[in-house]
Short mmCIF file of C-alpha atoms in Angstrom, two decimals:
data_model
loop_
_atom_site.label_atom_id
_atom_site.label_comp_id
_atom_site.label_asym_id
_atom_site.label_seq_id
_atom_site.Cartn_x
_atom_site.Cartn_y
_atom_site.Cartn_z
CA MET G 18 46.93 41.38 32.94
CA LEU G 19 43.59 41.35 31.13
CA LEU G 20 44.50 44.25 28.80
CA PRO G 21 47.30 42.47 26.90
CA LEU G 22 45.24 39.28 26.63
CA LEU G 23 42.20 41.07 25.22
CA SER G 24 44.22 43.19 22.81
CA CYS G 25 46.14 40.17 21.50
CA HIS G 26 42.84 38.32 21.10
CA MET G 27 41.51 41.24 19.04
CA VAL G 28 44.56 41.06 16.76
CA ARG G 29 44.14 37.28 16.41
CA LEU G 30 40.49 37.78 15.45
CA THR G 31 41.62 40.28 12.82
CA LEU G 32 44.03 37.75 11.34
CA GLN G 33 41.32 35.10 11.33
CA TYR G 34 38.27 37.09 10.13
CA GLY G 35 39.63 40.23 8.51
CA PHE G 36 40.23 43.90 9.18
CA CYS G 37 37.70 46.30 10.75
CA ASP G 38 37.75 49.41 12.94
CA ASP G 39 38.03 47.31 16.09
CA SER G 40 41.24 45.84 14.62
CA ILE G 41 42.79 49.31 14.97
CA VAL G 42 41.62 49.48 18.58
CA GLY G 43 43.18 46.08 19.22
CA LEU G 44 46.47 47.08 17.62
CA ALA G 45 46.64 50.40 19.51
CA THR G 46 45.89 48.60 22.75
CA VAL G 47 48.66 46.08 21.98
CA GLY G 48 51.06 49.04 21.68
CA TYR G 49 49.82 50.46 24.95
CA SER G 50 50.19 47.03 26.60
CA VAL G 51 53.72 46.66 25.26
CA PHE G 52 54.62 49.94 26.93
CA LEU G 53 52.90 49.10 30.23
CA PHE G 54 54.08 45.54 30.65
CA THR G 55 57.42 45.29 28.84
CA GLU G 56 58.54 48.92 28.95
CA ASP G 57 59.77 48.56 25.34
CA ILE G 58 59.11 52.19 24.50
CA GLN G 59 60.46 51.97 20.95
CA LEU G 60 58.27 49.01 19.93
CA ALA G 61 55.23 50.58 21.62
CA SER G 62 55.90 53.80 19.72
CA TYR G 63 56.11 51.99 16.37
CA ILE G 64 52.87 50.14 17.02
CA GLY G 65 51.26 53.43 18.07
CA LYS G 66 52.38 55.15 14.84
CA VAL G 67 50.99 52.32 12.71
CA SER G 68 47.71 52.51 14.65
CA GLU G 69 47.59 56.26 14.25
CA SER G 70 48.11 55.96 10.48
CA LEU G 71 45.31 53.42 10.27
CA VAL G 72 43.02 55.73 12.26
CA GLU G 73 43.70 58.62 9.87
CA GLU G 74 42.88 56.40 6.86
CA SER G 75 39.65 55.09 8.39
CA SER G 76 36.25 56.36 7.31
CA ASN G 77 35.38 56.27 11.01
CA LYS G 78 38.33 58.50 11.92
CA HIS G 79 36.63 60.73 14.48
CA ALA G 80 35.16 57.88 16.52
CA LEU G 81 38.50 56.07 16.55
CA ARG G 82 40.42 59.20 17.50
CA SER G 83 38.02 59.68 20.38
CA ARG G 84 38.25 56.07 21.55
CA LEU G 85 42.03 55.96 21.36
CA CYS G 86 43.03 59.46 22.48
CA LYS G 87 44.34 58.25 25.83
CA GLU G 88 46.35 55.33 24.47
CA LEU G 89 47.82 56.92 21.35
CA VAL G 90 48.32 60.52 22.41
CA GLY G 91 47.95 60.47 26.18
CA THR G 92 50.64 57.84 26.59
CA LEU G 93 52.47 56.65 23.48
CA LYS G 94 53.11 60.09 21.97
CA MET G 95 53.91 61.75 25.29
CA ILE G 96 56.73 59.34 26.03
CA THR G 97 58.35 59.57 22.60
CA GLU G 98 57.75 63.06 21.22
CA PRO G 99 58.37 66.57 22.52
CA TRP G 100 55.40 67.87 24.50
CA HIS G 101 55.32 71.10 22.51
CA SER G 102 54.42 69.13 19.41
CA ILE G 103 51.67 67.21 21.19
CA VAL G 104 49.82 70.20 22.67
CA ALA G 105 48.40 71.14 19.27
CA ILE G 106 46.82 67.69 18.84
CA PHE G 107 44.44 68.02 21.81
CA PRO G 108 42.02 70.54 20.23
CA GLU G 109 41.67 68.22 17.19
CA LEU G 110 40.99 65.26 19.46
CA TYR G 111 38.49 67.35 21.44
CA ASN G 112 36.62 68.19 18.21
CA SER G 113 36.62 64.55 17.10
CA ALA G 114 35.25 63.42 20.45
CA MET G 115 32.52 66.08 20.47
CA MET G 116 31.55 65.19 16.88
CA THR G 117 30.94 61.61 17.97
CA GLY G 118 29.20 62.57 21.22
CA ASP G 119 31.99 61.30 23.48
CA VAL G 120 31.82 64.10 26.03
CA GLU G 121 34.02 62.38 28.62
CA ASN G 122 37.01 62.01 26.29
CA ALA G 123 36.37 65.46 24.83
CA MET G 124 36.64 67.00 28.28
CA ILE G 125 39.79 65.01 29.05
CA CYS G 126 41.30 66.36 25.81
CA ARG G 127 40.33 69.94 26.67
CA TRP G 128 41.79 69.59 30.17
CA SER G 129 44.94 67.95 28.74
CA PHE G 130 45.35 70.88 26.34
CA CYS G 131 45.10 73.36 29.22
CA CYS G 132 47.54 71.50 31.45
CA SER G 133 50.02 70.76 28.68
CA SER G 134 49.92 74.37 27.52
CA PHE G 135 50.52 75.51 31.11
CA TRP G 136 53.47 73.19 31.74
CA CYS G 137 55.07 73.77 28.31
CA GLY G 138 54.49 77.51 28.35
CA THR G 139 53.01 77.46 24.84
CA LEU G 140 50.50 80.17 25.76
CA GLY G 141 50.73 83.17 28.04
CA LEU G 142 49.03 82.89 31.42
CA VAL G 143 46.25 85.37 30.60
CA PRO G 144 45.25 83.78 27.25
CA LEU G 145 45.51 80.37 28.87
CA SER G 146 43.13 81.42 31.64
CA LYS G 147 40.43 81.81 28.96
CA HIS G 148 40.93 78.18 27.93
CA TYR G 149 40.71 77.10 31.57
CA THR G 150 37.52 79.12 32.01
CA GLN G 151 35.98 77.47 28.97
CA CYS G 152 37.02 74.02 30.22
CA ILE G 153 35.45 74.67 33.65
CA GLN G 154 32.23 75.92 32.07
CA GLU G 155 31.94 72.88 29.79
CA ALA G 156 32.87 70.40 32.52
CA ALA G 157 30.13 71.88 34.72
CA LYS G 158 27.64 71.87 31.85
CA TYR G 159 28.30 68.21 31.01
CA GLN G 160 28.64 67.16 34.68
CA GLN G 161 32.20 65.89 34.27
CA ASP G 162 33.19 66.30 37.92
CA THR G 163 36.66 64.76 37.71
CA THR G 164 37.65 67.08 34.88
CA LEU G 165 35.94 69.99 36.62
CA TYR G 166 37.85 69.62 39.89
CA ASN G 167 41.19 68.85 38.20
CA THR G 168 40.78 71.95 36.06
CA MET G 169 39.88 74.07 39.07
CA ALA G 170 43.03 72.99 40.91
CA SER G 171 45.22 73.88 37.93
CA PHE G 172 43.31 77.10 37.33
CA ASN G 173 43.87 78.20 40.94
CA THR G 174 47.60 77.72 40.41
CA LEU G 175 47.50 79.68 37.16
CA LEU G 176 45.59 82.55 38.80
CA HIS G 177 48.07 82.73 41.68
CA LEU G 178 51.06 82.72 39.34
CA SER G 179 49.60 85.33 36.99
CA GLY G 180 48.39 87.56 39.82
CA THR G 181 44.99 87.83 38.16
CA THR G 182 41.51 87.22 39.48
CA ASN G 183 38.64 85.28 38.04
CA ASP G 184 35.17 86.73 37.65
CA ASP G 185 33.89 84.41 34.92
CA VAL G 186 33.43 81.09 36.74
CA ASP G 187 32.90 79.89 40.28
CA VAL G 188 36.12 78.14 41.23
CA LYS G 189 36.52 76.22 44.46
CA SER G 190 39.53 77.03 46.63
CA PHE G 191 42.33 74.54 47.26
CA CYS G 192 40.82 73.80 50.71
CA GLU G 193 37.38 73.09 49.23
CA LEU G 194 38.91 70.82 46.58
CA ASP G 195 40.87 69.00 49.28
CA GLU G 196 37.65 68.42 51.27
CA ILE G 197 35.95 67.02 48.16
CA GLY G 198 38.91 64.69 47.66
CA GLU G 199 38.75 63.54 51.27
CA ARG G 200 35.02 62.82 51.02
CA THR G 201 35.50 60.97 47.74
CA ASN G 202 38.31 58.81 49.11
CA SER G 203 36.31 57.82 52.18
CA ALA G 204 33.18 56.91 50.21
#
């Protein structure tokens, strides 16, 4: 319940003191809250589109895209637009996040691109395996364990379906990933 209260407070502050980049964050979060708590998908989508337009007009576009990638694209676009049209947005969001030094959101965007491409079939399995390999390498480099293990699980599935093997990266088996999950849940 804190999310809608904080986002509405941010919008009220905007009305009282004027517009700034955090006003866009507040508005986007209001849209996200509308979806989560009222399930009014249409209104949430409209608010998301307004927020997205404001982000694109901002001089601080890359930082805002990085901060809001989960709310605007990860949720509001995915529930209202065809997935095939959204897949192409993830590399742009990845670049914006890396430009601003937001490695965590960059890795989430790279992983989201891989998974969305896999489920939509926008790339062949062999070309897609190169994207997965790159995601695993970067997640290991930047110590993004959640992204790393999620990518490994998806990559194992892709390898099994394509009948190919992997010699580029060290990928844990499904059993090893399950053990990591068990240890993490019990900690």
